[in-house]
Amino acid sequence: MRSVSPRGLARGFGVGALLSAATVDLAYAAGQDAGAWPTAVVLLVGGAAVLWPADRRPAWLTPQVRTVVPAVVSGLCTLATVEYPEALFGPGELSILLCLFFIAVRHCPRGSVVACGVLVGGAVLALPVRALRSEPDTMQGFMLIALVLIGLTAGFAAYLRSMDYRRTVAVSETRRSERLAIAADLHDFVAHHVTGILVQSQVARMMAESRQDELDPVLAGIERAATEALASMRRTVGVLRDAGTAPADRRPVGDLAGIADLTEGFAGPLQKVALLRDPTVHDDLPHEVQAAAFRVVQEALTNVRRHAGDATQVTVRLRHDEGRLEVSVTDDGRGGSRLPDAAHGGGFGLVGLKERVTALGGDLHAGPRGGYGWEVRAVFPT
């Protein structure tokens, strides 16, 4: 048996109360000289505008149409009962018009919200005039009550409209910042793969003259790096171009398991990579920590290719102790690099990496080791 949500209960209660109030209106109108048909028309048009299900609402039934048409019909009903001084109004029409006033203030576009609100508010204020025009003092009292109800409804609707606007702005800013972060990721992935292509191409040129029998693995590595670079760009650009509200699942974010593939793809004929992962490092660590650890290893390996082309041994170490994950990448290079100056990067990779690490409450250290070599070490709270 399907359970009923509190929102569904509230909606059902509201519909029931509105229909009960409309029944009271029809009972009042049946005993009047003007008959029940003007009131019935107003209740039918206004009730349809209020209660029409949103998922079945046609495109032409905009908030402007939903509010203006019933207000005009109510005004015509007031004019039609001018000849009948005892044309009473009941709670049904008042409730429907207040609901429509709420819709006008909250949902009508900015350019038409004032006009729609004034029309519906005028229809509400015309109800006491319809029934009590022969008693000015009583009519003014009821109009004052109507003004209070209009003010309360307008205030509540305006508050909810402002909350909707704030939420829309917050969602838009979140999506914008996320896309900016994805655009920054594009540099990380493509720079890593393209640098690998460049290094392995240089190795292939050297091996083509003297070690042709060992050339095939190098060419396979170039092909793999180029394929991964194109795939990363395709996924990232696809996310950036996606303007929908559905959550994108194509963002190329790595994790601890991806570090193994990263180090395996980095190894080449001239550089060996060792991944030392302690048994205490589990795959159930927070996803944002795993993604940041992957970025640390990726940026460090990319910098080895750029700035330490003479390194022969690179060690990646993962250790988890006392609620902290430590990620370190060390090499034995002496600063020799055969890459062109244009391929060395702009020097902002570690800066962005430090921002990413510190945003998670971690700490990043990058500097020379004792003697020679370089070390990048990051510590994350888990």
XYZ file of C-alpha atoms in Angstrom:
382
model
C 0.000 0.000 0.000
C 1.427 3.376 -1.018
C 1.877 5.805 1.854
C 0.554 9.347 1.540
C 3.069 12.153 1.969
C 2.363 15.164 4.199
C 2.352 17.348 1.097
C -0.295 15.118 -0.481
C -2.401 15.278 2.672
C -2.160 19.078 2.742
C -3.107 19.275 -0.924
C -6.099 16.997 -0.398
C -7.223 19.009 2.608
C -6.945 22.258 0.648
C -8.942 20.898 -2.281
C -11.614 19.604 0.056
C -11.863 22.927 1.888
C -12.106 24.823 -1.407
C -14.870 22.559 -2.718
C -16.755 22.854 0.581
C -16.528 26.652 0.430
C -17.732 26.577 -3.194
C -20.729 24.496 -2.100
C -21.586 27.160 0.475
C -21.431 29.815 -2.270
C -23.839 27.856 -4.465
C -26.213 27.469 -1.523
C -26.164 31.237 -0.958
C -26.665 31.962 -4.660
C -29.588 29.559 -5.001
C -31.719 31.690 -2.701
C -30.977 34.998 -4.447
C -33.000 36.741 -7.109
C -30.113 36.695 -9.583
C -29.969 32.929 -9.480
C -27.006 30.633 -9.076
C -25.646 30.712 -12.613
C -23.327 33.792 -12.288
C -21.754 32.355 -9.140
C -21.509 28.904 -10.712
C -19.657 30.317 -13.733
C -17.184 32.180 -11.506
C -16.569 29.116 -9.348
C -16.165 26.852 -12.376
C -13.682 29.120 -14.161
C -11.738 30.037 -11.031
C -11.731 26.490 -9.651
C -10.381 25.126 -12.943
C -7.619 27.754 -12.942
C -6.599 26.869 -9.389
C -7.006 23.076 -9.388
C -5.882 22.143 -12.914
C -3.026 19.604 -12.408
C 0.353 21.018 -13.389
C 1.406 17.917 -15.328
C -1.759 18.088 -17.481
C -1.876 21.852 -17.894
C -1.765 22.934 -21.584
C 0.880 25.356 -22.768
C -1.591 28.178 -23.289
C -2.738 28.068 -19.668
C -0.016 30.390 -18.424
C -0.093 32.068 -14.988
C -1.324 35.244 -16.690
C -4.294 33.439 -18.244
C -5.049 31.557 -15.039
C -5.296 34.778 -13.046
C -6.689 37.353 -15.475
C -9.587 35.312 -16.921
C -11.200 34.372 -13.566
C -10.705 37.955 -12.289
C -12.489 39.334 -15.374
C -15.290 36.778 -15.013
C -15.696 37.743 -11.340
C -15.861 41.412 -12.319
C -18.516 40.672 -14.951
C -20.464 38.758 -12.332
C -20.353 41.828 -10.084
C -21.695 43.973 -12.938
C -24.402 41.433 -13.700
C -25.731 41.604 -10.142
C -25.960 45.412 -9.949
C -29.735 45.177 -10.114
C -29.847 42.848 -7.123
C -28.834 44.602 -3.892
C -28.819 41.361 -1.918
C -26.301 39.556 -4.134
C -24.277 37.974 -1.344
C -20.870 36.424 -1.820
C -19.593 33.370 0.002
C -16.182 32.040 1.115
C -15.644 29.970 -2.038
C -15.206 32.831 -4.506
C -13.097 34.769 -2.006
C -10.828 31.771 -1.401
C -10.423 31.112 -5.127
C -9.580 34.749 -5.857
C -7.016 34.827 -3.038
C -5.438 31.638 -4.429
C -5.266 33.264 -7.855
C -3.745 36.398 -6.313
C -1.099 34.164 -4.730
C -0.408 32.595 -8.145
C -0.131 36.027 -9.760
C 2.425 37.326 -7.262
C 4.517 34.170 -7.137
C 4.418 32.765 -10.671
C 3.595 35.531 -13.157
C 6.564 36.961 -15.104
C 8.081 40.150 -13.771
C 6.597 42.281 -16.545
C 3.008 41.201 -15.871
C 2.940 40.447 -12.155
C 1.718 43.945 -11.213
C -1.067 44.010 -13.790
C -2.291 40.519 -12.912
C -2.091 41.248 -9.192
C -4.060 44.483 -9.551
C -6.804 42.768 -11.569
C -7.232 39.914 -9.107
C -6.954 42.253 -6.107
C -9.593 44.508 -7.627
C -11.896 41.515 -8.047
C -11.443 40.694 -4.354
C -12.235 44.264 -3.286
C -15.316 44.268 -5.534
C -16.947 41.434 -3.583
C -18.071 43.639 -0.646
C -19.276 46.250 -3.127
C -21.444 43.625 -4.808
C -23.220 42.616 -1.610
C -23.052 45.639 0.704
C -23.191 48.760 -1.465
C -26.385 49.798 0.300
C -24.510 49.768 3.641
C -21.383 51.909 3.163
C -19.988 51.489 6.678
C -20.260 47.706 6.623
C -18.905 47.634 3.073
C -15.815 49.617 4.092
C -15.231 47.250 7.007
C -15.332 44.222 4.734
C -13.075 45.973 2.205
C -10.565 46.634 4.978
C -10.618 42.938 5.859
C -10.144 42.138 2.164
C -7.133 44.489 2.035
C -5.585 42.711 5.025
C -6.096 39.327 3.353
C -4.597 40.662 0.124
C -1.584 42.018 2.004
C -0.977 38.757 3.850
C -1.300 36.737 0.645
C 1.004 39.105 -1.246
C 3.614 38.980 1.508
C 3.615 35.176 1.681
C 3.725 34.802 -2.110
C 6.494 37.398 -2.451
C 8.542 35.595 0.211
C 8.223 32.285 -1.616
C 9.039 34.000 -4.917
C 12.207 35.451 -3.398
C 13.135 32.003 -2.089
C 12.611 30.557 -5.575
C 14.818 33.287 -7.026
C 17.546 32.679 -4.474
C 17.450 28.976 -5.158
C 17.637 29.584 -8.918
C 20.629 31.884 -8.455
C 22.317 29.407 -6.110
C 21.796 26.534 -8.552
C 23.065 28.671 -11.429
C 26.170 29.713 -9.494
C 26.812 26.131 -8.430
C 26.540 24.891 -11.998
C 28.778 27.743 -13.207
C 31.463 27.044 -10.608
C 31.239 23.329 -11.353
C 31.737 23.951 -15.056
C 34.690 26.206 -14.323
C 36.183 23.421 -12.234
C 35.561 20.969 -15.063
C 37.237 23.348 -17.495
C 40.247 23.453 -15.172
C 40.247 19.643 -15.109
C 40.569 19.673 -18.879
C 44.047 21.186 -18.510
C 45.083 18.542 -15.990
C 44.079 15.576 -18.122
C 45.154 16.855 -21.515
C 48.464 18.237 -20.225
C 49.245 14.883 -18.625
C 48.485 12.832 -21.737
C 49.979 15.243 -24.260
C 53.197 15.552 -22.242
C 53.414 11.761 -22.251
C 52.951 11.733 -26.011
C 55.760 14.253 -26.427
C 58.178 12.377 -24.175
C 57.466 9.014 -25.753
C 57.768 10.502 -29.226
C 61.270 11.694 -28.349
C 62.126 8.255 -27.021
C 60.778 6.698 -30.213
C 62.996 8.938 -32.333
C 66.068 7.831 -30.422
C 65.126 4.159 -30.576
C 64.310 4.249 -34.287
C 68.002 4.338 -35.120
C 69.461 1.685 -32.820
C 66.697 -0.273 -31.022
C 63.918 -0.768 -33.535
C 62.899 -4.113 -32.022
C 61.837 -2.318 -28.834
C 59.979 0.465 -30.631
C 56.538 -1.148 -30.715
C 55.764 -0.765 -26.940
C 56.672 2.915 -27.147
C 54.386 3.474 -30.122
C 51.618 1.600 -28.302
C 52.067 3.955 -25.349
C 51.780 6.962 -27.662
C 48.592 5.577 -29.153
C 47.124 4.886 -25.713
C 47.998 8.360 -24.394
C 46.516 10.049 -27.471
C 43.326 7.991 -27.158
C 42.965 8.865 -23.477
C 43.583 12.554 -24.183
C 40.884 12.627 -26.852
C 38.471 10.731 -24.614
C 39.096 13.134 -21.739
C 38.508 16.148 -23.964
C 35.346 14.624 -25.409
C 33.906 13.855 -21.972
C 34.833 17.239 -20.526
C 33.585 19.287 -23.467
C 30.400 17.214 -23.422
C 29.795 18.182 -19.800
C 30.548 21.850 -20.478
C 28.126 21.934 -23.411
C 25.357 20.155 -21.522
C 22.897 22.850 -20.421
C 20.353 20.503 -18.889
C 19.556 20.209 -15.229
C 20.177 16.474 -15.005
C 23.337 15.573 -13.100
C 26.164 14.797 -15.463
C 27.907 11.471 -14.932
C 30.677 12.027 -17.459
C 33.022 14.119 -15.419
C 36.505 12.523 -15.688
C 37.284 12.434 -11.977
C 39.771 9.797 -10.798
C 39.902 7.794 -7.600
C 42.371 5.605 -5.740
C 41.740 2.707 -8.100
C 42.584 4.963 -11.044
C 46.016 5.734 -9.574
C 47.157 2.220 -10.460
C 46.206 2.730 -14.119
C 47.820 6.168 -14.021
C 51.169 4.867 -12.799
C 51.076 1.884 -15.137
C 50.506 4.134 -18.124
C 53.300 6.468 -17.024
C 56.028 3.813 -16.966
C 58.275 3.629 -20.015
C 61.559 2.201 -21.208
C 63.569 4.924 -19.434
C 61.404 5.482 -16.349
C 60.165 2.910 -13.877
C 57.244 3.609 -11.575
C 56.544 1.806 -8.305
C 53.164 2.086 -6.580
C 53.387 1.359 -2.853
C 49.905 1.215 -1.358
C 49.566 0.235 2.282
C 46.855 -2.308 3.129
C 45.286 0.320 5.412
C 44.252 2.402 2.385
C 40.688 1.359 1.565
C 38.492 2.237 -1.395
C 35.674 3.532 0.816
C 37.378 6.844 1.573
C 35.368 10.003 0.735
C 35.107 10.495 -3.005
C 36.399 14.072 -2.921
C 39.515 12.889 -1.077
C 40.118 10.125 -3.611
C 39.674 12.570 -6.509
C 42.133 15.032 -4.949
C 44.669 12.254 -4.321
C 44.376 11.247 -7.967
C 45.028 14.862 -8.996
C 48.116 15.030 -6.797
C 49.619 11.936 -8.419
C 48.650 13.099 -11.897
C 50.161 16.567 -11.502
C 53.325 15.159 -9.903
C 53.867 12.620 -12.707
C 53.243 15.321 -15.313
C 55.872 17.524 -13.666
C 58.354 14.635 -13.674
C 57.998 14.431 -17.441
C 58.280 18.173 -17.817
C 61.120 18.956 -15.448
C 62.895 15.694 -14.631
C 63.237 13.861 -17.902
C 66.392 12.162 -16.615
C 64.584 10.463 -13.709
C 64.810 6.676 -13.845
C 62.756 5.746 -10.782
C 59.475 7.275 -9.612
C 57.767 6.091 -6.430
C 54.111 6.699 -5.625
C 53.159 5.954 -2.037
C 49.707 5.812 -0.430
C 49.387 5.508 3.325
C 46.425 5.860 5.678
C 47.069 6.390 9.366
C 45.081 7.962 12.220
C 42.335 9.310 9.989
C 44.692 10.921 7.472
C 45.581 9.861 3.946
C 49.134 10.620 2.857
C 49.983 10.670 -0.843
C 53.571 11.176 -1.968
C 55.355 11.079 -5.314
C 59.159 11.071 -5.383
C 61.674 10.809 -8.192
C 65.444 10.604 -8.553
C 65.782 13.183 -11.308
C 68.436 15.850 -11.340
C 66.410 18.482 -13.192
C 67.335 17.437 -16.698
C 64.606 17.767 -19.295
C 64.571 17.412 -23.035
C 61.182 19.069 -23.524
C 60.879 22.367 -25.393
C 60.301 25.446 -23.269
C 56.759 25.798 -24.578
C 55.892 22.368 -23.131
C 56.989 23.189 -19.592
C 53.635 24.728 -18.628
C 52.770 28.045 -17.044
C 53.832 27.172 -13.503
C 50.305 27.257 -12.067
C 49.726 23.510 -11.745
C 50.950 23.284 -8.154
C 49.146 26.488 -7.249
C 45.796 25.062 -8.346
C 46.665 21.760 -6.711
C 47.377 23.463 -3.403
C 43.994 25.217 -3.547
C 42.287 21.886 -4.158
C 44.100 20.205 -1.271
C 43.637 22.999 1.257
C 39.935 23.264 0.358
C 39.591 19.754 1.811
C 41.462 20.704 4.974
C 44.690 19.066 3.828
C 48.264 20.192 3.359
C 50.542 20.063 0.310
C 54.331 20.111 0.206
C 56.439 20.198 -2.942
C 60.197 20.594 -2.934
C 63.584 18.970 -3.475
C 64.616 15.866 -1.612
C 67.853 15.489 0.268
C 70.670 15.201 -2.289
C 68.724 15.079 -5.536
C 65.245 14.336 -6.750
C 61.914 15.925 -6.021
C 58.977 15.120 -3.767
C 55.317 16.069 -3.816
C 53.431 15.099 -0.662
C 49.810 15.746 0.291
C 47.996 14.853 3.500
C 44.171 14.727 3.642
C 41.910 14.297 6.661
C 39.518 11.402 6.080
